[in-house]
PDB file of C-alpha atoms and ligand atoms in Angstrom:
ATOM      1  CA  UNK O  10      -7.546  15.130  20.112  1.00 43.00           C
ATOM      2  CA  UNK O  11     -10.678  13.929  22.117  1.00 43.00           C
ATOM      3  CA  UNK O  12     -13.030  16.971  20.473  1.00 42.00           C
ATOM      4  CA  UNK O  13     -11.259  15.487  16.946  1.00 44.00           C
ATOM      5  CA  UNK O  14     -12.477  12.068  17.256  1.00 42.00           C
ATOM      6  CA  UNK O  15     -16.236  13.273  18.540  1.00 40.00           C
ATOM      7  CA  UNK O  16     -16.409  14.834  15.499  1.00 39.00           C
ATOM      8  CA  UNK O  17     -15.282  12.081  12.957  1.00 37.00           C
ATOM      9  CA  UNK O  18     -17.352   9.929  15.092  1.00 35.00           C
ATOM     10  CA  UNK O  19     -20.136  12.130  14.812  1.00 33.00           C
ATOM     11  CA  UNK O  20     -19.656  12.705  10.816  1.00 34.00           C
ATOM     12  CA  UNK O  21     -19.242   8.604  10.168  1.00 35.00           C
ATOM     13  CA  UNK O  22     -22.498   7.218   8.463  1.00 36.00           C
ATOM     14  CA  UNK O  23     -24.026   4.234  10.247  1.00 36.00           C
ATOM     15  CA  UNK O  24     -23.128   0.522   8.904  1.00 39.00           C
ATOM     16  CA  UNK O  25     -19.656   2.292   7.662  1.00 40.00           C
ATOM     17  CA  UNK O  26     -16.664  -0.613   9.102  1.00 47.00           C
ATOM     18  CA  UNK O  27     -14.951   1.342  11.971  1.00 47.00           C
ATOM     19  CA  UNK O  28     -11.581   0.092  11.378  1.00 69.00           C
ATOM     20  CA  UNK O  29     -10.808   0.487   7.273  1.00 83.00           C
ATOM     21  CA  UNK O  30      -6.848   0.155   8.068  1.00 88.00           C
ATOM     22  CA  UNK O  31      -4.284   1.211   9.939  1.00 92.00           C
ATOM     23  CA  UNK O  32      -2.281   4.415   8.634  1.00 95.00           C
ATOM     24  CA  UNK O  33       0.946   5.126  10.210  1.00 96.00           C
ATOM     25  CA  UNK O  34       1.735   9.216   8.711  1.00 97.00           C
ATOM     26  CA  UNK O  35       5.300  10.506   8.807  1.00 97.00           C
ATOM     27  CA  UNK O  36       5.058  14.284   8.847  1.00 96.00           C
ATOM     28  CA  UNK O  37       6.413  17.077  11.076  1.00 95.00           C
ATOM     29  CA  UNK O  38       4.392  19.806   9.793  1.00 94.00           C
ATOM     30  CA  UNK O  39       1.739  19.458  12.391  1.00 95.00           C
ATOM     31  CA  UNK O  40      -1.014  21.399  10.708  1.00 93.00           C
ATOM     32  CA  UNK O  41      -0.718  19.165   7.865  1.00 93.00           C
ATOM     33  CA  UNK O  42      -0.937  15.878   9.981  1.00 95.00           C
ATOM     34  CA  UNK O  43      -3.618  17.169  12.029  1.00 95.00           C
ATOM     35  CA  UNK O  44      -5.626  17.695   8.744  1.00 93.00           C
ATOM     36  CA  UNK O  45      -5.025  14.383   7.464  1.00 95.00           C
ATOM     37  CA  UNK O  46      -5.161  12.590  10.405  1.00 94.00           C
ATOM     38  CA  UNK O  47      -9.089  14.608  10.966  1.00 94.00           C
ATOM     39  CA  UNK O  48     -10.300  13.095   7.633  1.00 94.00           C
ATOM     40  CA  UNK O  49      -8.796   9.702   7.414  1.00 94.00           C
ATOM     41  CA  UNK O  50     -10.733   8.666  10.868  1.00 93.00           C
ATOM     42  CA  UNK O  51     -13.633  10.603   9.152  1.00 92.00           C
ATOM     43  CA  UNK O  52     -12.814   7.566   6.733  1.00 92.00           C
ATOM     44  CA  UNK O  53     -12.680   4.882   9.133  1.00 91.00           C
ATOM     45  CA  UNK O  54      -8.873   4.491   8.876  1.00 93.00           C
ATOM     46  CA  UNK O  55      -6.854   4.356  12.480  1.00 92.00           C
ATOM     47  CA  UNK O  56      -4.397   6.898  12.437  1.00 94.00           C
ATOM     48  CA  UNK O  57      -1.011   7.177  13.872  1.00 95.00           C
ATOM     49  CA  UNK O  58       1.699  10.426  13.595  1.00 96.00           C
ATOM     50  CA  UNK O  59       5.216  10.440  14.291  1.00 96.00           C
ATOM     51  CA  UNK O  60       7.307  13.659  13.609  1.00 95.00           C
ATOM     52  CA  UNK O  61      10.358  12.752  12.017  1.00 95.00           C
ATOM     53  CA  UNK O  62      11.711   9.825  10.102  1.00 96.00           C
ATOM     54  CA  UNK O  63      13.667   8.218  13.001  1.00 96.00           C
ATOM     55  CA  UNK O  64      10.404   7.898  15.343  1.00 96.00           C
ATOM     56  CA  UNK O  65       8.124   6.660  11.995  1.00 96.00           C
ATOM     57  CA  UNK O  66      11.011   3.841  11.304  1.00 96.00           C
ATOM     58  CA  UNK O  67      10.539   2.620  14.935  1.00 95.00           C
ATOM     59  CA  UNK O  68       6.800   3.311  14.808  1.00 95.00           C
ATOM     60  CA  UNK O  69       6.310   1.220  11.826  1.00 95.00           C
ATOM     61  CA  UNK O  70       8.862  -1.888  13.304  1.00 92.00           C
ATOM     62  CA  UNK O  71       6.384  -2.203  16.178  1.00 92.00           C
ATOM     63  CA  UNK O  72       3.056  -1.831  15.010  1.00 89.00           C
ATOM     64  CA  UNK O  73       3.057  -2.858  11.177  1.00 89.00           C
ATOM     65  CA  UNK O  74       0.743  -0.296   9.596  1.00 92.00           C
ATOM     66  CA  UNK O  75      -1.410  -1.069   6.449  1.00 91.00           C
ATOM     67  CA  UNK O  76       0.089   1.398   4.639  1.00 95.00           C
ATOM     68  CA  UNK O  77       2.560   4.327   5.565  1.00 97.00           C
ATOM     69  CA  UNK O  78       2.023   8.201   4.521  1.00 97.00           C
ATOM     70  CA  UNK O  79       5.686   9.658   4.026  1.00 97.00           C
ATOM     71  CA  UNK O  80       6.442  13.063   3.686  1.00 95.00           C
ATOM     72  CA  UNK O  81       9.901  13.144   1.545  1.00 91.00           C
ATOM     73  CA  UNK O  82      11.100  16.378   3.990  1.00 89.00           C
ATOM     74  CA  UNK O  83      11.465  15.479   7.890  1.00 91.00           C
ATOM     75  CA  UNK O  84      14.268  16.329  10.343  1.00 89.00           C
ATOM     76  CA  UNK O  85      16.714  13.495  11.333  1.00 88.00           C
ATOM     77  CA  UNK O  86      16.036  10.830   9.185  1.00 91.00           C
ATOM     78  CA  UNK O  87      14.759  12.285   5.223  1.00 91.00           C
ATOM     79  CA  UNK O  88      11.880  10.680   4.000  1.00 93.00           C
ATOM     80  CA  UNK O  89      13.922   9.029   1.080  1.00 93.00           C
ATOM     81  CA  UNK O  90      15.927   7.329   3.652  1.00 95.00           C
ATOM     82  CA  UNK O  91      13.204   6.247   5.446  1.00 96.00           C
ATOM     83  CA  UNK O  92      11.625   4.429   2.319  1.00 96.00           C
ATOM     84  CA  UNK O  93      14.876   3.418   1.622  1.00 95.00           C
ATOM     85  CA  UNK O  94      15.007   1.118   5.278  1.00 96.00           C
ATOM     86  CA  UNK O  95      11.747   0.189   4.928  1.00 95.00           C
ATOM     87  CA  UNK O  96      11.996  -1.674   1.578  1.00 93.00           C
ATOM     88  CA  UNK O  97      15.577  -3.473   2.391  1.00 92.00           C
ATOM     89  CA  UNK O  98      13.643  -4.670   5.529  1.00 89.00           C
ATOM     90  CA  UNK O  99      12.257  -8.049   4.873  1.00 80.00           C
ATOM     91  CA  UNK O 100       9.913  -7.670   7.963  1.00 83.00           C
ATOM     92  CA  UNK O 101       8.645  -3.942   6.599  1.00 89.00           C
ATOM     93  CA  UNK O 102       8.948  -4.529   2.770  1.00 87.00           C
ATOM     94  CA  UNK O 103       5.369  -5.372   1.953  1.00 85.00           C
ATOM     95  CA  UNK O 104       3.985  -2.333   3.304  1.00 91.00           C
ATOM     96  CA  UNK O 105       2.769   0.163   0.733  1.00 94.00           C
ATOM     97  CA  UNK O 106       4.203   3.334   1.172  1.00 96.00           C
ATOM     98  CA  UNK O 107       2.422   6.516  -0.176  1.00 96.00           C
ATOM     99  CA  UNK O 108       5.248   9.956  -0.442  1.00 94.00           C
ATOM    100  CA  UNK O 109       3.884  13.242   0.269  1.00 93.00           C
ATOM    101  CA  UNK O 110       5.590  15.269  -2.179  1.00 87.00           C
ATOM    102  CA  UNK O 111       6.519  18.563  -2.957  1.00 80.00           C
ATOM    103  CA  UNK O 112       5.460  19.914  -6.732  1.00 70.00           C
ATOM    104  CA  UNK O 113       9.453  21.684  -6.847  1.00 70.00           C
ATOM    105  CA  UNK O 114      10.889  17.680  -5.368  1.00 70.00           C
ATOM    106  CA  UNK O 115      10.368  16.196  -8.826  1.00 75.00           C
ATOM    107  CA  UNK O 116      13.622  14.595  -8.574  1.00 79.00           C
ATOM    108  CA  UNK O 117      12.592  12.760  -5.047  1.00 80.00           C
ATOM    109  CA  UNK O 118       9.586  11.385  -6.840  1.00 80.00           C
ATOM    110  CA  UNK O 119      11.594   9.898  -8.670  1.00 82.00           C
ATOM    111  CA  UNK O 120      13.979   8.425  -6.259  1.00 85.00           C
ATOM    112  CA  UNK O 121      11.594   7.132  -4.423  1.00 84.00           C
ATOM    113  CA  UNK O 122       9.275   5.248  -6.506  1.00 86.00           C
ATOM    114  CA  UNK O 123      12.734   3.829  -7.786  1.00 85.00           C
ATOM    115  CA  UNK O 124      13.606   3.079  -3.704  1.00 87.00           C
ATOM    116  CA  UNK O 125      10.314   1.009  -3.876  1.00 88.00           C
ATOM    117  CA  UNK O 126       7.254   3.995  -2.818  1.00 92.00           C
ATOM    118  CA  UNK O 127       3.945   2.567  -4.271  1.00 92.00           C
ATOM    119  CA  UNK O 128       2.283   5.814  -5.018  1.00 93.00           C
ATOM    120  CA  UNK O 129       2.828   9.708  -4.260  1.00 91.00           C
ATOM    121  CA  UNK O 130       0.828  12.489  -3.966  1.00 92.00           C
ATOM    122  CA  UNK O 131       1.636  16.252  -4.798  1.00 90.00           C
ATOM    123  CA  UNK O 132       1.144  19.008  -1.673  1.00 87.00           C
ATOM    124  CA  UNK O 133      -1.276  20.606  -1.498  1.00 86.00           C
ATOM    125  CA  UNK O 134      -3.446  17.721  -1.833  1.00 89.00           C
ATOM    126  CA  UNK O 135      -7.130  17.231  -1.315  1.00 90.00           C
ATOM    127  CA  UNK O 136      -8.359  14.621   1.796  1.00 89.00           C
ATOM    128  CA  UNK O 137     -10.584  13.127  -1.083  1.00 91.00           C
ATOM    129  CA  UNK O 138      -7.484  12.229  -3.500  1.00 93.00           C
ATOM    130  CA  UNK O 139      -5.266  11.083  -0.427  1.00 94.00           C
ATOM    131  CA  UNK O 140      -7.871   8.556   0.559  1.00 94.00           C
ATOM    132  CA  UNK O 141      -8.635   7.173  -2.799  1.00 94.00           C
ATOM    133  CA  UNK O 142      -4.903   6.917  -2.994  1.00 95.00           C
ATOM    134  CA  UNK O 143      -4.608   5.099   0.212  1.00 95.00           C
ATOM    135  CA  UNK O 144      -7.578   2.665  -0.797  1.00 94.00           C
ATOM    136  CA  UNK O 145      -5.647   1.772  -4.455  1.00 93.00           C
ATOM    137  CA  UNK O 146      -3.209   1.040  -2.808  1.00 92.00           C
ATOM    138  CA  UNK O 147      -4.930  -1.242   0.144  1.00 89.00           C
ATOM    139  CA  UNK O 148      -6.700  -3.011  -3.107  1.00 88.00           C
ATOM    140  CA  UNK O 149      -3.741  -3.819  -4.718  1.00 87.00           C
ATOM    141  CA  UNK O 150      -1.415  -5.257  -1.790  1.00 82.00           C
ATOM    142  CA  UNK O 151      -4.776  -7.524  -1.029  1.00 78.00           C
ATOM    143  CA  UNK O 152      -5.149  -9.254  -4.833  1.00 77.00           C
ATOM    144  CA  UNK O 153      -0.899  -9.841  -4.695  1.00 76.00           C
ATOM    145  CA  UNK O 154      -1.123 -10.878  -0.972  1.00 72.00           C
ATOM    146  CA  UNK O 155      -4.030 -13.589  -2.803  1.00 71.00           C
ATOM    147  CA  UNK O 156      -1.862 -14.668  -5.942  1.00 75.00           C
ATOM    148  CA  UNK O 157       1.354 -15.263  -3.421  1.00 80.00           C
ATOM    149  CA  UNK O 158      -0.746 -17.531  -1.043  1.00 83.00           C
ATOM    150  CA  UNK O 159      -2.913 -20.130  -1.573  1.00 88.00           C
ATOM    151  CA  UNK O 160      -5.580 -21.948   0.511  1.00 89.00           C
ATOM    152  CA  UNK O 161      -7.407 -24.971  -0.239  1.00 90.00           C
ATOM    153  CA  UNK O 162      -8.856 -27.279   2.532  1.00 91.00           C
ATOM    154  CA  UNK O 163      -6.297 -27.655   5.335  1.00 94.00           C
ATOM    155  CA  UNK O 164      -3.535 -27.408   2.681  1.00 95.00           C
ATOM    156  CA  UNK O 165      -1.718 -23.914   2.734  1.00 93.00           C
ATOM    157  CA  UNK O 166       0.956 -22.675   0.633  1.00 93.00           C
ATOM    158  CA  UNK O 167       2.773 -19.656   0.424  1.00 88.00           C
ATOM    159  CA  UNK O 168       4.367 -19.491  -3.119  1.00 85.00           C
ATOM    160  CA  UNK O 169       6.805 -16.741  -2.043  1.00 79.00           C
ATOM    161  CA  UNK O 170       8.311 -18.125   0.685  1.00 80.00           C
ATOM    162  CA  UNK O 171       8.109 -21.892  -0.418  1.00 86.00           C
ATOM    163  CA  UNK O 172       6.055 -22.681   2.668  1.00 90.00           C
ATOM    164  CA  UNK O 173       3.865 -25.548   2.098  1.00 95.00           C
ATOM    165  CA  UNK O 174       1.039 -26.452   5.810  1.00 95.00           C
ATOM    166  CA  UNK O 175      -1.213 -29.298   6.221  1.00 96.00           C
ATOM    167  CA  UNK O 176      -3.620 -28.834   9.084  1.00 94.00           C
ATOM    168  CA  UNK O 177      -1.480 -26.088  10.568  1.00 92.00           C
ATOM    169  CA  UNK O 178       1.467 -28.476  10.584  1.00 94.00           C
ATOM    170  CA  UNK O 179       4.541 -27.752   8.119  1.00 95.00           C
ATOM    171  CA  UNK O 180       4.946 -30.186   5.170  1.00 96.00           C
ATOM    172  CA  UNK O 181       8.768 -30.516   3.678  1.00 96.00           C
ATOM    173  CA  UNK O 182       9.131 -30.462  -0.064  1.00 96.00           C
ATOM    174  CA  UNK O 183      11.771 -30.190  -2.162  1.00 95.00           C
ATOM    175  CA  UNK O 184      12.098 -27.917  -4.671  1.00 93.00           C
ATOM    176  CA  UNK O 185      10.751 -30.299  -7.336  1.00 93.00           C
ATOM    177  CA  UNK O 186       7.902 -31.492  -5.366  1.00 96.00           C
ATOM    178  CA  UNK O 187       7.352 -27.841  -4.379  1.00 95.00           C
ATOM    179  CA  UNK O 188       7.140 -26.930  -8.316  1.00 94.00           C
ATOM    180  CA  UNK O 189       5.542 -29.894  -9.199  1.00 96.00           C
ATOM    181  CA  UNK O 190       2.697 -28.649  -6.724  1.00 96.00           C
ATOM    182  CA  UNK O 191       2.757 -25.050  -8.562  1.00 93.00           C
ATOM    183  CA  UNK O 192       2.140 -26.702 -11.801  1.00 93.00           C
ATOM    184  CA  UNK O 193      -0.688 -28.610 -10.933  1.00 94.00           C
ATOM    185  CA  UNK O 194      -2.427 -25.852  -8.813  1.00 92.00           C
ATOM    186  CA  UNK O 195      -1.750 -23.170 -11.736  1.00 88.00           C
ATOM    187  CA  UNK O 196      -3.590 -25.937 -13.763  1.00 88.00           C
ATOM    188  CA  UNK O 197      -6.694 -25.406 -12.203  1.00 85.00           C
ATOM    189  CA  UNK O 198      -8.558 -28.386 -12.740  1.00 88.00           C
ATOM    190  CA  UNK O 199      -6.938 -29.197 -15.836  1.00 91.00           C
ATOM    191  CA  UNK O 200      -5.415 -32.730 -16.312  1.00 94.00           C
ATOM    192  CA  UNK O 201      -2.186 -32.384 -17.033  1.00 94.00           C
ATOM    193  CA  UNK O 202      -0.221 -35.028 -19.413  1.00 92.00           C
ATOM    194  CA  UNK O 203       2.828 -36.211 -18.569  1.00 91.00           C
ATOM    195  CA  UNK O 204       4.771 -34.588 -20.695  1.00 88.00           C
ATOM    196  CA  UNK O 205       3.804 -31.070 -19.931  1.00 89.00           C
ATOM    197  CA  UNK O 206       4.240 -31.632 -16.173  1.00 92.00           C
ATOM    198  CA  UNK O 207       8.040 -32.473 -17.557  1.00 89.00           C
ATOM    199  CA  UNK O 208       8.301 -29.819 -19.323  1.00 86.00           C
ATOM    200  CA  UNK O 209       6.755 -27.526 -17.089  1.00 88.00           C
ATOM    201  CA  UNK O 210       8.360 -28.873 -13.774  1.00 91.00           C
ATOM    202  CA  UNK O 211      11.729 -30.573 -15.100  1.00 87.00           C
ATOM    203  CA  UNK O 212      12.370 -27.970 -17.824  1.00 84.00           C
ATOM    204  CA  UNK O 213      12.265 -31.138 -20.048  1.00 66.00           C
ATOM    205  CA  UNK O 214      15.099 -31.677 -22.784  1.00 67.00           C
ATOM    206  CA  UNK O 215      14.506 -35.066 -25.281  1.00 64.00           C
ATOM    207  CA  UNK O 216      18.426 -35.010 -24.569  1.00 66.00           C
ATOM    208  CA  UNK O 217      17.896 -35.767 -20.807  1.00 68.00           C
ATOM    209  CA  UNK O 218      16.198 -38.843 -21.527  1.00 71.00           C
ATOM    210  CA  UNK O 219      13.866 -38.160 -18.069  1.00 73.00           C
ATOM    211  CA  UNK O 220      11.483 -40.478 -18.565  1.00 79.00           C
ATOM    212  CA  UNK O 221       7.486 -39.892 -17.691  1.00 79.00           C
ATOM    213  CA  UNK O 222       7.742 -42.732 -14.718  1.00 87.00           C
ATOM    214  CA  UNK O 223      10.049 -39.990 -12.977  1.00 90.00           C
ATOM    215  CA  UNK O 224       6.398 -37.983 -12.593  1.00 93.00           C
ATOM    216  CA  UNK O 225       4.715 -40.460 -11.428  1.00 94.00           C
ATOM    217  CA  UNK O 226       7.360 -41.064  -8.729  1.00 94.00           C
ATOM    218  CA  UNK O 227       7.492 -37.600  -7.725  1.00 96.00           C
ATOM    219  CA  UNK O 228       3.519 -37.402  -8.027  1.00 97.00           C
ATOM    220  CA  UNK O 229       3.859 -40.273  -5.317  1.00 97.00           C
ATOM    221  CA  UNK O 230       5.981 -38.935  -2.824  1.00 97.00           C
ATOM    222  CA  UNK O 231       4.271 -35.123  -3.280  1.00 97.00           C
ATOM    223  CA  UNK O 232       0.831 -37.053  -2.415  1.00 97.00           C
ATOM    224  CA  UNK O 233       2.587 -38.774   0.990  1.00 97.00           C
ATOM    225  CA  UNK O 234       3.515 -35.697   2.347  1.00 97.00           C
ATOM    226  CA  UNK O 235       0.159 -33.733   1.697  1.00 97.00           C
ATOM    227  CA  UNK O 236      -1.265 -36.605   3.931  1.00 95.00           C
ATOM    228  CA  UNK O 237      -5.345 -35.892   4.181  1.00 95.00           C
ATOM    229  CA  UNK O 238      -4.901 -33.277   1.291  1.00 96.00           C
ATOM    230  CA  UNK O 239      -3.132 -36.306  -0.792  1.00 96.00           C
ATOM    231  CA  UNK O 240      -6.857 -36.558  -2.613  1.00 95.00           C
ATOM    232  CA  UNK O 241      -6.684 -33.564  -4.330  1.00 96.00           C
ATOM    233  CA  UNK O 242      -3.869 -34.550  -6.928  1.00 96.00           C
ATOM    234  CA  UNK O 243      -5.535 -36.719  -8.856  1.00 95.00           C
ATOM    235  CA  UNK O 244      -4.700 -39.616 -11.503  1.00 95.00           C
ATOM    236  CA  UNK O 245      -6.659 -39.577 -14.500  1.00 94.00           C
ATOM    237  CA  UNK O 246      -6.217 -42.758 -15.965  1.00 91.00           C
ATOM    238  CA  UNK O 247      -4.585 -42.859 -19.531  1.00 88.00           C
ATOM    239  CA  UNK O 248      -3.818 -39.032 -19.557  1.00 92.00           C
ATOM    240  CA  UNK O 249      -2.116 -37.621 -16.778  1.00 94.00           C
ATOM    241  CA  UNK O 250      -2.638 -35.784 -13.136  1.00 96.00           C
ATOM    242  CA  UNK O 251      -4.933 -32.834 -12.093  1.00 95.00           C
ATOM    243  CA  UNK O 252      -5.481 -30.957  -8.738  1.00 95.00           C
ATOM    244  CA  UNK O 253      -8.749 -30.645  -7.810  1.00 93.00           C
ATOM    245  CA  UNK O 254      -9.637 -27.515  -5.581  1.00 88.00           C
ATOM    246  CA  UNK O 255     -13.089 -29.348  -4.515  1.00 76.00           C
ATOM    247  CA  UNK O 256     -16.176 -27.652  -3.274  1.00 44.00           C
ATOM    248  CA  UNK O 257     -14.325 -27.451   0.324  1.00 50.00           C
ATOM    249  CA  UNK O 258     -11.297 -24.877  -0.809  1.00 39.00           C
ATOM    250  CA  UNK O 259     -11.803 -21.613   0.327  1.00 36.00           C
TER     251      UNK O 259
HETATM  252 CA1  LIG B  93       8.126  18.195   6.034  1.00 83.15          CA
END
């Protein structure tokens, strides 16, 4: 193992990151995982192998990987399985999973991209495909990780899980507010009349007879509780409410 890393170290061109992400690799065939292991470090990635499913499940609980190389054939736990766990897991869900797949195992391609795999790759494969593989898939886990949060100032909101911060500190909405929030921020920049924000936030039927003051309440309390972010939702006299991101939002 010692001679392998020498020799990836030795190979690595200067100014190249050291750390690219963290691969955990499910494979027994050892040959094969030595080989892949050997030219992922080459590519900066941190490696780690476990030999059968069982082992990788508890591997990837602990140390949350980047992504996770699965080979569909193991002993104990099946790689299908394995995907299986690691997509109804709400801690483990979000992290890509690549199959190593057999040309004849059609049918557990299949499967698993239906059991929630991001990508697969046939055996034999070459190093060069596996790691552009691997670095799609990085790519494309960072732009949704960017659409589901958002960060503007010392405001921080995580659209998934309805988690709004000021400062660090956790700000209450409820789900209108929350929305109401959404609709502004999807604006970006642009002042919103009150109508649309009722249509857009209250779903808004003529029949409900919600009337426009019912934004501006709402656009009241929403502004309280984002305390020294409350500046950003603006009132633009005559027409209706904007967010503004400011030169400050990162
Ligand atoms: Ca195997």
């Amino acid at each position: 193992m010692s001679t392998e890393r020498r020799m990836s170290t030795a190979t690595r061109e200067p100014n190249v990151p050291t750390d690219k992400g963290y691969v955990v690799l499910i494979e027994d065939e050892k040959n094969i995982a030595a080989l892949v292991r050997y030219n992922l470090r080459k590519e900066g990635f941190r490696v780690s192998i476990a030999g059968d499913g069982e082992e990788g499940l508890q591997l990837i609980e602990r140390e949350r990987p980047d992504v996770v190389l699965l080979d569909l054939l193991l002993p104990r736990v099946d790689g299908l399985e394995v995907c299986r766990r690691l997509k109804q897991r709400e801690q483990t869900r979000s992290i890509p999973v690549i199959m190593l797949t057999a040309k004849a195992g059609e049918a557990d391609k299949v499967t698993g991209l239906e059991l929630g795999a991001d990508d697969y790759v046939t055996k034999p494969f070459s190093p060069r495909e596996l790691v552009a593989r691997i670095r799609a898939v990085l790519r494309r886990r960072l732009a949704t990780a960017a659409v589901l949060q958002f960060r503007c100032g010392s405001l921080d909101v995580d659209w998934e899980r309805h988690q709004v911060r000021v400062k660090g500190a956790m700000v209450k909405l409820t789900a209108k507010e929350f929305k109401l929030l959404k609709v502004l921020v999807e604006g970006g920049g642009r002042v919103l009349s009150r109508d649309t924000l009722l249509e857009r936030v209250w779903g808004y039927d003529p029949a409900l007879e919600i009337e426009t003051r019912t934004v501006d309440f709402h656009i009241g309390r929403l502004r309280r509780k984002l305390k020294s972010e409350a500046h950003r939702v603006t009132t633009v006299a005559g027409s209706g409410y904007q967010f503004e991101a400011g030169s400050e939002g990162s």
